[in-house]
Short mmCIF file of C-alpha atoms and ligand atoms in Angstrom, two decimals:
data_model
loop_
_atom_site.label_atom_id
_atom_site.label_comp_id
_atom_site.label_asym_id
_atom_site.label_seq_id
_atom_site.Cartn_x
_atom_site.Cartn_y
_atom_site.Cartn_z
CA MET A 1 -17.04 0.08 18.17
CA LYS A 2 -16.87 3.28 16.23
CA VAL A 3 -13.80 3.43 14.03
CA LEU A 4 -12.28 6.35 12.20
CA VAL A 5 -10.25 5.66 9.05
CA ILE A 6 -8.00 8.46 7.81
CA GLY A 7 -7.46 8.75 4.06
CA GLN A 8 -9.28 8.78 0.76
CA GLY A 9 -7.87 6.10 -1.51
CA GLY A 10 -8.77 2.57 -2.49
CA ARG A 11 -6.81 1.31 0.49
CA GLU A 12 -9.07 3.26 2.85
CA HIS A 13 -12.26 2.13 1.09
CA ALA A 14 -11.09 -1.49 1.46
CA VAL A 15 -10.17 -1.09 5.14
CA ALA A 16 -13.45 0.69 5.96
CA TRP A 17 -15.48 -1.96 4.12
CA LYS A 18 -13.62 -4.79 5.84
CA LEU A 19 -14.13 -3.17 9.26
CA MET A 20 -17.87 -2.92 8.56
CA GLN A 21 -18.01 -6.69 8.03
CA SER A 22 -17.02 -7.14 11.68
CA GLU A 23 -19.77 -7.79 14.20
CA LYS A 24 -17.79 -5.65 16.64
CA VAL A 25 -18.17 -2.54 14.49
CA GLU A 26 -21.21 -0.30 14.58
CA LYS A 27 -20.00 2.57 12.43
CA VAL A 28 -16.99 3.61 10.37
CA TYR A 29 -16.11 7.21 9.55
CA VAL A 30 -13.68 7.97 6.78
CA CYS A 31 -11.83 11.29 6.59
CA PRO A 32 -12.31 12.40 3.87
CA GLY A 33 -13.23 9.17 2.02
CA ASN A 34 -14.32 8.92 -1.63
CA GLY A 35 -17.36 8.12 -3.78
CA GLY A 36 -17.15 4.45 -2.87
CA THR A 37 -17.13 4.98 0.89
CA ALA A 38 -19.94 7.54 0.50
CA LYS A 39 -22.14 4.84 -1.01
CA GLU A 40 -21.46 2.09 1.57
CA GLN A 41 -23.98 1.39 4.29
CA ASP A 42 -22.90 2.41 7.81
CA ILE A 43 -19.83 4.17 6.47
CA GLU A 44 -19.85 7.95 6.56
CA ASN A 45 -17.46 10.39 4.93
CA ILE A 46 -16.33 13.33 7.03
CA ASP A 47 -14.99 16.31 5.17
CA LEU A 48 -11.74 16.75 7.10
CA SER A 49 -8.24 16.71 5.68
CA PRO A 50 -5.89 13.92 6.82
CA ALA A 51 -3.36 16.71 7.48
CA ASP A 52 -5.66 18.56 9.90
CA THR A 53 -4.72 16.74 13.09
CA PRO A 54 -6.39 19.15 15.56
CA SER A 55 -9.77 18.80 13.80
CA LEU A 56 -9.40 15.02 13.61
CA ILE A 57 -8.70 14.95 17.37
CA ASP A 58 -11.79 17.11 18.02
CA PHE A 59 -13.86 14.80 15.86
CA ALA A 60 -12.58 11.64 17.57
CA ASN A 61 -13.34 13.12 20.99
CA ARG A 62 -16.77 14.44 20.02
CA GLU A 63 -17.90 11.19 18.39
CA ASN A 64 -16.36 8.90 21.02
CA ILE A 65 -14.27 7.10 18.44
CA ASP A 66 -12.89 3.86 19.88
CA LEU A 67 -10.10 3.39 17.37
CA THR A 68 -8.49 5.42 14.59
CA ILE A 69 -6.63 3.74 11.73
CA VAL A 70 -4.30 5.83 9.57
CA GLY A 71 -4.13 4.96 5.85
CA PRO A 72 -1.53 7.20 4.20
CA GLU A 73 2.07 7.83 5.23
CA ALA A 74 2.09 11.64 5.39
CA PRO A 75 0.11 12.04 8.64
CA LEU A 76 2.18 9.26 10.24
CA VAL A 77 5.46 10.89 9.27
CA ASP A 78 4.09 14.21 10.55
CA GLY A 79 3.36 12.63 13.94
CA ILE A 80 -0.44 12.18 14.07
CA VAL A 81 -0.02 9.15 16.34
CA ASP A 82 1.99 11.14 18.90
CA GLU A 83 -0.72 13.83 18.93
CA PHE A 84 -3.61 11.37 19.35
CA ASN A 85 -1.69 9.66 22.16
CA LYS A 86 -1.30 12.97 23.98
CA HIS A 87 -5.12 13.15 24.01
CA ASN A 88 -5.47 9.53 25.14
CA LEU A 89 -7.12 8.56 21.88
CA LYS A 90 -6.50 5.04 20.62
CA ILE A 91 -4.84 5.11 17.22
CA PHE A 92 -3.23 2.38 15.10
CA GLY A 93 -0.02 3.40 13.37
CA PRO A 94 3.62 4.09 14.19
CA SER A 95 4.62 7.24 16.03
CA LYS A 96 6.82 9.81 14.32
CA LYS A 97 10.16 8.27 15.28
CA TYR A 98 9.11 4.87 13.96
CA ALA A 99 7.58 6.32 10.79
CA LEU A 100 11.07 7.52 9.81
CA LEU A 101 11.51 4.08 8.27
CA GLU A 102 9.38 5.40 5.44
CA GLY A 103 9.77 9.15 5.94
CA SER A 104 13.49 9.27 5.20
CA LYS A 105 15.29 7.14 2.62
CA VAL A 106 18.63 8.21 4.13
CA PHE A 107 17.47 7.00 7.55
CA SER A 108 16.14 3.70 6.20
CA LYS A 109 19.31 2.95 4.20
CA GLU A 110 21.57 3.75 7.19
CA PHE A 111 19.26 1.68 9.39
CA MET A 112 19.53 -1.32 7.07
CA LYS A 113 23.29 -1.00 6.87
CA HIS A 114 23.59 -0.78 10.65
CA PHE A 115 21.36 -3.78 11.33
CA ASP A 116 22.77 -5.90 8.53
CA ILE A 117 19.55 -6.04 6.52
CA PRO A 118 20.19 -6.83 2.83
CA THR A 119 19.51 -3.88 0.53
CA ALA A 120 20.90 -2.33 -2.67
CA ASP A 121 24.36 -0.72 -2.38
CA TYR A 122 24.02 3.02 -2.11
CA GLN A 123 25.63 6.38 -1.55
CA MET A 124 23.96 9.53 -0.32
CA PHE A 125 24.59 13.07 -1.48
CA SER A 126 23.58 16.61 -0.66
CA SER A 127 25.70 18.14 -3.43
CA GLY A 128 24.50 17.84 -7.02
CA ASN A 129 28.05 18.06 -8.36
CA GLU A 130 29.31 15.27 -6.13
CA ALA A 131 26.35 13.13 -7.13
CA LYS A 132 27.08 13.77 -10.81
CA ASN A 133 30.77 12.95 -10.39
CA PHE A 134 29.77 9.70 -8.73
CA ILE A 135 27.40 8.84 -11.59
CA GLU A 136 29.92 9.74 -14.32
CA ASP A 137 31.37 6.27 -14.82
CA LYS A 138 28.54 4.21 -13.34
CA GLN A 139 26.69 1.58 -15.33
CA HIS A 140 23.01 2.22 -15.94
CA PRO A 141 20.22 1.64 -15.06
CA ILE A 142 20.76 3.22 -11.69
CA VAL A 143 18.21 4.38 -9.11
CA ILE A 144 17.98 7.89 -7.67
CA LYS A 145 15.75 8.60 -4.69
CA ALA A 146 14.68 11.71 -2.82
CA ASP A 147 15.22 11.47 0.92
CA GLY A 148 11.76 12.66 2.03
CA LEU A 149 8.19 11.79 1.07
CA ALA A 150 7.43 12.81 -2.49
CA ALA A 151 3.93 11.47 -3.17
CA GLY A 152 5.23 8.69 -5.42
CA LYS A 153 7.49 10.98 -7.43
CA GLY A 154 10.66 10.52 -5.42
CA VAL A 155 12.17 7.51 -7.21
CA VAL A 156 13.73 7.62 -10.66
CA VAL A 157 15.00 4.46 -12.32
CA SER A 158 17.40 6.13 -14.72
CA GLN A 159 18.46 4.52 -18.00
CA ASN A 160 21.33 6.84 -18.95
CA LYS A 161 23.62 9.58 -17.70
CA ASN A 162 21.52 12.47 -19.02
CA GLN A 163 18.43 11.20 -17.30
CA SER A 164 20.43 10.76 -14.08
CA PHE A 165 21.76 14.32 -14.18
CA GLU A 166 18.25 15.64 -14.73
CA ALA A 167 16.89 13.54 -11.85
CA ILE A 168 19.66 14.69 -9.50
CA ASP A 169 18.90 18.35 -10.24
CA GLU A 170 15.17 17.87 -9.98
CA LEU A 171 15.13 15.87 -6.76
CA LEU A 172 17.62 18.14 -4.99
CA ALA A 173 15.77 21.27 -6.14
CA SER A 174 12.36 20.01 -5.02
CA ASN A 175 11.24 20.68 -1.51
CA HIS A 176 11.14 16.98 -0.70
CA SER A 177 14.68 16.72 0.55
CA ASN A 178 18.15 18.14 0.91
CA HIS A 179 19.62 14.73 0.29
CA ILE A 180 19.34 12.07 -2.35
CA VAL A 181 20.25 8.41 -2.32
CA ILE A 182 21.81 6.85 -5.41
CA GLU A 183 21.61 3.09 -5.43
CA GLU A 184 22.32 0.00 -7.43
CA PHE A 185 19.53 -1.16 -9.75
CA LEU A 186 18.07 -4.49 -8.67
CA SER A 187 16.25 -6.80 -11.01
CA GLY A 188 13.90 -9.65 -10.20
CA GLN A 189 10.43 -10.11 -8.80
CA GLU A 190 8.95 -7.56 -6.43
CA LEU A 191 7.05 -8.76 -3.41
CA SER A 192 5.11 -6.86 -0.75
CA ALA A 193 5.41 -8.49 2.68
CA ILE A 194 3.02 -6.71 5.02
CA TYR A 195 2.80 -7.24 8.78
CA VAL A 196 0.37 -6.22 11.47
CA CYS A 197 2.31 -5.14 14.57
CA ASN A 198 -0.59 -4.97 16.95
CA PHE A 199 -1.50 -3.58 20.35
CA LYS A 200 -0.31 -6.75 22.04
CA GLY A 201 3.28 -5.86 21.26
CA CYS A 202 5.73 -6.80 18.63
CA SER A 203 6.23 -10.40 19.54
CA TYR A 204 2.82 -10.74 17.95
CA GLU A 205 3.38 -9.32 14.50
CA ILE A 206 1.22 -11.13 12.01
CA ALA A 207 2.20 -11.75 8.40
CA LEU A 208 -0.53 -11.02 5.88
CA PRO A 209 -0.38 -13.05 2.66
CA TRP A 210 2.33 -11.99 0.26
CA THR A 211 1.13 -9.87 -2.61
CA LYS A 212 2.70 -8.47 -5.73
CA ASP A 213 2.09 -4.97 -6.94
CA TYR A 214 2.39 -4.08 -10.65
CA LYS A 215 4.25 -0.80 -10.46
CA SER A 216 4.77 0.31 -14.03
CA ARG A 217 2.01 1.81 -16.11
CA ASP A 218 2.19 -0.49 -19.10
CA GLU A 219 2.25 -4.18 -19.86
CA TYR A 220 5.44 -6.16 -19.31
CA ASN A 221 6.78 -3.65 -16.81
CA SER A 222 7.26 -0.86 -19.30
CA GLY A 223 6.32 2.79 -19.05
CA PRO A 224 6.65 5.11 -16.08
CA ASN A 225 6.44 4.09 -12.45
CA THR A 226 2.98 4.50 -10.85
CA GLY A 227 1.44 4.06 -7.42
CA GLY A 228 0.49 0.54 -8.57
CA MET A 229 -1.66 -0.71 -11.46
CA GLY A 230 -2.80 -3.99 -9.95
CA ALA A 231 -1.97 -6.70 -7.46
CA ILE A 232 -2.15 -10.43 -7.04
CA SER A 233 -1.94 -12.69 -4.04
CA HIS A 234 0.46 -15.63 -3.75
CA PRO A 235 2.62 -14.24 -6.54
CA LEU A 236 5.46 -16.71 -6.29
CA GLY A 237 3.51 -19.86 -7.02
CA TYR A 238 3.72 -22.83 -4.74
CA GLU A 239 5.11 -25.43 -7.07
CA HIS A 240 8.62 -25.20 -5.60
CA LYS A 241 8.01 -25.83 -1.94
CA ASN A 242 11.70 -25.69 -1.00
CA SER A 243 12.18 -22.27 -2.56
CA ILE A 244 9.07 -20.98 -0.87
CA PHE A 245 10.28 -22.36 2.44
CA LYS A 246 13.65 -20.61 2.03
CA LEU A 247 11.94 -17.35 1.10
CA HIS A 248 9.66 -17.57 4.13
CA ILE A 249 12.66 -17.98 6.42
CA ASP A 250 14.70 -15.23 4.77
CA ILE A 251 11.80 -12.77 4.80
CA GLU A 252 11.01 -13.65 8.42
CA LYS A 253 14.65 -12.91 9.32
CA ILE A 254 14.41 -9.52 7.61
CA MET A 255 11.20 -8.74 9.46
CA ILE A 256 12.66 -9.72 12.85
CA LYS A 257 15.84 -7.72 12.27
CA THR A 258 13.72 -4.75 11.25
CA ILE A 259 11.42 -4.87 14.27
CA THR A 260 14.16 -5.51 16.80
CA GLY A 261 16.35 -2.91 15.12
CA ILE A 262 13.76 -0.14 15.10
CA ASN A 263 12.63 -0.94 18.65
CA ASN A 264 16.23 -0.90 19.78
CA TYR A 265 16.86 2.37 17.97
CA ASN A 266 13.86 3.89 19.80
CA LYS A 267 14.49 2.16 23.11
CA ASN A 268 14.04 5.42 25.03
CA LEU A 269 10.35 5.32 24.02
CA ASN A 270 8.13 3.15 26.16
CA ASN A 271 6.48 1.25 23.36
CA GLY A 272 7.58 -0.70 20.31
CA TYR A 273 6.59 -0.43 16.66
CA LEU A 274 2.81 -0.28 16.39
CA GLY A 275 0.93 -0.37 13.10
CA PHE A 276 1.25 -1.93 9.70
CA LEU A 277 4.77 -2.54 8.45
CA TYR A 278 5.21 -3.00 4.72
CA ILE A 279 8.52 -4.42 3.55
CA GLY A 280 9.02 -3.98 -0.20
CA LEU A 281 11.33 -6.73 -1.45
CA MET A 282 13.14 -7.67 -4.62
CA ILE A 283 13.84 -11.37 -5.19
CA ASP A 284 16.42 -12.20 -7.85
CA ASN A 285 16.49 -15.31 -9.99
CA LYS A 286 18.63 -17.12 -7.42
CA ASN A 287 16.07 -16.35 -4.71
CA ASN A 288 18.30 -13.78 -3.01
CA ILE A 289 16.25 -11.12 -1.31
CA LYS A 290 16.94 -7.43 -0.81
CA VAL A 291 14.79 -4.74 0.77
CA LEU A 292 13.73 -2.01 -1.67
CA GLU A 293 11.85 0.09 0.83
CA TYR A 294 9.92 0.21 4.06
CA ASN A 295 6.46 1.68 4.34
CA CYS A 296 4.90 2.36 7.70
CA ARG A 297 1.38 1.69 6.39
CA LEU A 298 -0.59 -0.69 4.19
CA GLY A 299 0.04 -0.70 0.44
CA ASP A 300 -2.30 0.51 -2.25
CA PRO A 301 -3.54 -1.49 -4.22
CA GLU A 302 -2.25 -4.44 -2.14
CA THR A 303 -4.75 -3.65 0.63
CA GLN A 304 -7.74 -4.00 -1.67
CA ASN A 305 -6.45 -7.46 -2.54
CA LEU A 306 -5.74 -8.36 1.10
CA MET A 307 -9.07 -7.19 2.51
CA LEU A 308 -11.04 -9.32 0.04
CA THR A 309 -8.78 -12.27 0.88
CA LEU A 310 -9.25 -11.82 4.65
CA GLU A 311 -13.00 -11.56 4.18
CA ASN A 312 -13.11 -14.81 2.24
CA LYS A 313 -11.02 -16.47 4.94
CA ASN A 314 -13.40 -15.22 7.59
CA ILE A 315 -10.74 -13.25 9.42
CA ASP A 316 -11.70 -10.09 11.27
CA LEU A 317 -9.23 -7.25 10.66
CA LEU A 318 -9.96 -5.92 14.14
CA ASP A 319 -8.84 -9.19 15.69
CA LEU A 320 -5.52 -8.79 13.96
CA ILE A 321 -5.16 -5.20 15.10
CA ILE A 322 -6.51 -5.30 18.62
CA ASN A 323 -6.45 -8.96 19.45
CA GLN A 324 -9.35 -8.51 21.85
CA PRO A 325 -11.42 -10.13 23.26
CA ILE A 326 -9.31 -12.95 21.88
CA SER A 327 -6.97 -13.87 24.73
CA SER A 328 -4.20 -15.40 22.72
CA ILE A 329 -2.96 -14.83 19.23
CA LYS A 330 -3.26 -18.57 18.73
CA ASP A 331 -7.03 -18.17 18.95
CA ILE A 332 -7.05 -16.42 15.63
CA ASN A 333 -6.91 -19.08 13.01
CA LEU A 334 -3.81 -17.80 11.29
CA ASP A 335 -3.42 -21.05 9.39
CA LYS A 336 -6.34 -19.84 7.31
CA ILE A 337 -4.31 -16.87 6.16
CA GLU A 338 -1.59 -19.11 4.80
CA ASP A 339 -3.92 -21.74 3.39
CA VAL A 340 -3.46 -21.26 -0.34
CA ASP A 341 -5.38 -24.22 -1.67
CA ASP A 342 -8.65 -22.44 -2.17
CA SER A 343 -7.42 -18.96 -2.54
CA PHE A 344 -6.38 -16.50 -5.17
CA CYS A 345 -7.13 -12.82 -5.40
CA CYS A 346 -6.64 -10.45 -8.31
CA THR A 347 -6.83 -6.65 -8.29
CA ILE A 348 -6.94 -4.47 -11.40
CA VAL A 349 -6.70 -0.69 -11.31
CA LEU A 350 -8.86 1.36 -13.65
CA ALA A 351 -6.95 4.60 -14.28
CA ALA A 352 -7.61 7.89 -16.07
CA ILE A 353 -5.84 8.27 -19.39
CA GLY A 354 -2.62 10.24 -18.87
CA TYR A 355 -1.94 8.84 -15.40
CA PRO A 356 0.68 8.97 -13.81
CA GLY A 357 1.30 12.22 -15.68
CA GLU A 358 -1.43 14.80 -16.19
CA TYR A 359 -4.77 13.13 -16.53
CA LYS A 360 -8.36 14.07 -17.19
CA LYS A 361 -10.88 14.16 -14.37
CA GLY A 362 -14.52 15.05 -13.92
CA PHE A 363 -15.99 12.29 -16.07
CA TYR A 364 -18.63 9.82 -14.91
CA ILE A 365 -18.45 6.15 -14.05
CA ASP A 366 -21.24 3.58 -14.10
CA HIS A 367 -20.40 0.14 -12.73
CA SER A 368 -23.96 -0.95 -12.02
CA ASP A 369 -23.56 -3.91 -14.43
CA VAL A 370 -20.96 -5.40 -12.10
CA ILE A 371 -22.71 -7.60 -9.56
CA GLU A 372 -20.72 -7.24 -6.36
CA ASN A 373 -20.49 -9.88 -3.66
CA ASN A 374 -17.84 -11.28 -1.33
CA ASN A 375 -15.91 -12.73 -4.26
CA LEU A 376 -16.08 -9.65 -6.39
CA LYS A 377 -15.75 -6.17 -5.04
CA ILE A 378 -15.07 -2.73 -6.42
CA PHE A 379 -13.07 -0.38 -4.23
CA HIS A 380 -13.08 3.26 -5.23
CA ALA A 381 -10.06 5.58 -5.12
CA GLY A 382 -10.26 8.79 -7.19
CA THR A 383 -14.02 9.30 -7.21
CA THR A 384 -16.65 11.42 -5.57
CA LEU A 385 -20.39 10.86 -5.33
CA LYS A 386 -22.27 13.70 -7.00
CA ASN A 387 -26.08 13.59 -7.32
CA ASN A 388 -25.82 9.86 -6.75
CA LYS A 389 -23.38 9.45 -9.65
CA PHE A 390 -19.71 8.63 -9.46
CA GLN A 391 -17.47 11.32 -10.86
CA SER A 392 -13.71 10.88 -11.32
CA THR A 393 -11.36 13.00 -9.23
CA GLY A 394 -8.06 11.12 -9.40
CA GLY A 395 -5.63 9.22 -11.61
CA ARG A 396 -6.34 5.83 -10.10
CA ILE A 397 -10.13 5.71 -10.21
CA LEU A 398 -11.04 2.34 -8.74
CA THR A 399 -9.99 -1.29 -8.51
CA VAL A 400 -11.90 -4.40 -9.50
CA ASN A 401 -11.05 -7.22 -7.10
CA ALA A 402 -11.88 -10.87 -7.67
CA TYR A 403 -11.33 -13.81 -5.34
CA SER A 404 -11.53 -17.39 -6.49
CA ASP A 405 -10.21 -20.90 -6.01
CA THR A 406 -7.75 -20.64 -8.88
CA LYS A 407 -5.61 -17.94 -10.37
CA GLU A 408 -7.24 -18.38 -13.78
CA ASN A 409 -10.76 -17.96 -12.38
CA ALA A 410 -9.85 -14.90 -10.33
CA LEU A 411 -8.13 -13.21 -13.29
CA ALA A 412 -10.98 -14.08 -15.64
CA ALA A 413 -13.59 -12.70 -13.23
CA ALA A 414 -11.68 -9.46 -12.68
CA TYR A 415 -11.15 -8.86 -16.42
CA ARG A 416 -14.70 -9.88 -17.35
CA ASN A 417 -16.07 -7.34 -14.88
CA ILE A 418 -13.75 -4.41 -15.51
CA LYS A 419 -14.97 -4.54 -19.12
CA LYS A 420 -18.54 -3.94 -17.89
CA ILE A 421 -17.69 -0.52 -16.45
CA LYS A 422 -19.04 2.33 -18.55
CA ILE A 423 -17.43 5.75 -18.75
CA TYR A 424 -19.32 8.90 -19.76
CA GLU A 425 -18.17 12.40 -20.54
CA ASP A 426 -21.37 14.02 -19.28
CA ALA A 427 -23.46 13.97 -16.12
CA ASP A 428 -26.52 12.81 -18.10
CA MET A 429 -24.50 9.75 -19.03
CA LYS A 430 -25.33 9.96 -22.71
CA VAL A 431 -21.86 10.42 -24.25
CA GLN A 432 -19.99 7.22 -23.60
CA ASN A 433 -16.18 7.38 -23.99
CA GLN A 434 -14.16 4.38 -22.87
CA ASP A 435 -10.98 6.07 -24.14
CA LEU A 436 -10.91 8.19 -20.99
CA VAL A 437 -9.64 5.21 -18.99
CA PHE A 438 -7.18 2.34 -19.25
CA TYR A 439 -5.98 -0.69 -17.33
CA ARG A 440 -3.12 -3.15 -17.65
CA GLU A 441 -4.01 -6.32 -19.55
CA ASP A 442 -1.30 -8.49 -18.00
CA ILE A 443 -2.03 -8.52 -14.27
CA GLY A 444 -1.20 -12.00 -12.98
CA ASN A 445 1.76 -12.53 -15.31
P1 AMP B 1 10.63 2.82 -3.33
O1 AMP B 1 9.74 3.99 -3.00
O2 AMP B 1 12.00 2.91 -2.80
O3 AMP B 1 10.00 1.50 -3.11
O4 AMP B 1 10.67 2.78 -4.92
C1 AMP B 1 9.50 2.67 -5.70
C2 AMP B 1 9.67 1.62 -6.75
O5 AMP B 1 10.85 1.90 -7.54
C3 AMP B 1 9.91 0.22 -6.23
O6 AMP B 1 8.73 -0.43 -5.89
C4 AMP B 1 10.60 -0.42 -7.42
O7 AMP B 1 9.68 -0.76 -8.43
C5 AMP B 1 11.48 0.70 -7.91
N1 AMP B 1 12.80 0.62 -7.27
C6 AMP B 1 13.20 1.23 -6.13
N2 AMP B 1 14.47 0.93 -5.81
C7 AMP B 1 14.91 0.12 -6.78
C8 AMP B 1 16.16 -0.54 -7.05
N3 AMP B 1 17.23 -0.38 -6.26
N4 AMP B 1 16.24 -1.32 -8.16
C9 AMP B 1 15.18 -1.47 -8.98
N5 AMP B 1 13.99 -0.88 -8.80
C10 AMP B 1 13.84 -0.09 -7.72
N1 LIG B 2 1.70 -0.17 -3.83
C1 LIG B 2 2.85 0.42 -3.34
C2 LIG B 2 2.69 1.23 -2.15
O1 LIG B 2 1.63 1.30 -1.57
O2 LIG B 2 3.66 1.84 -1.71
#
């Protein structure tokens, strides 16, 4: 097969790399890709924007692409799947009406209320004054969200009234949305439950291992919110089997209500939800679960963690997506996914100093001292390959991913190796400056 992956982050590097491990795959194209995908064998970057659907369709037709996988949310929310379908091109992702689960916070909150899916209490507003009146006597922290996609800048966890007023003005003035959602602050453990809703239909959605994303920039969940500074697999520990069992059932119920709800909502369409479905959850200290958000795609950096885990469990991503030539879902050894005895994966993001605010770019990265293999893999995000050297282009530069039999070994391997990465100010790689980058020291806690 020839597969096209749309996107340029660490998630897309991980998906493209994992696809290339499949004996069914001959070639992977990534649009536009990054320095890491440029360097991989049998993966080719194509300089097309993920927003340029007509050119992507031309490319897929010209190159006889068998399957397209969409990484980021924006093309999905804009309807890339509907357009590919019109041209009879096979594409994995939800169509526009389904992608609303992520594309509109107002829609997703109303959806959850309607289908009795537990989520934070909320109110929505289109008037700044009404929103401010509402906030006036509310306890803080409180959470304010833009309705539409905002490239990670649409959620403010506000600590006081002034900050809330500022956020209300900013989010309503931005071009992301005419509405905002104000919701109750939830505390607890975050968990990313990601499903593959594949071409066989939604009675076959497959749960990938739970992961936990470390959202805030600094140690011990302090500092501003980011796209994610690291991830670990099996975050809840397995020492309390009863709690885990309860969580499995409760999360499964949420997933089933979500899938049946969204399919029911779109029942005039002739197909159900197709693609990855990411349910962002908060679990409080009594093990009560609420949905924080839906994403209609894989998470970043959760995907980097998941792809290394699937590889070590010998599971082909294409089997999960297409389920062919496997005749029954039972033929995929899904028990292996859940088998936690020999499995732990740790992901650490190396970021440019200043991220998630303004950050420096254009410096050089040398990770040749890191010996990569199937237990240890670097996935690039904000890099480009220039004269065979990696140059930084983004805030999240790369992730170091380590897989091992124990949590301690995986964490130790990831931290040991991230320390081997050298950063240079100049293309000649003579002026070393490690202060240009940072990473969180507490991933796994
Ligand atoms: P969202 O895009 O809705 O997932 O929000 C991004 C991040 O903001 C989440 O992953 C949480 O870390 C945080 N967040 C969102 N909603 C809440 C909430 N109601 N209470 C606490 N934190 C939240
Ligand atoms: N890591 C969070 C996200 O992908 O939305």
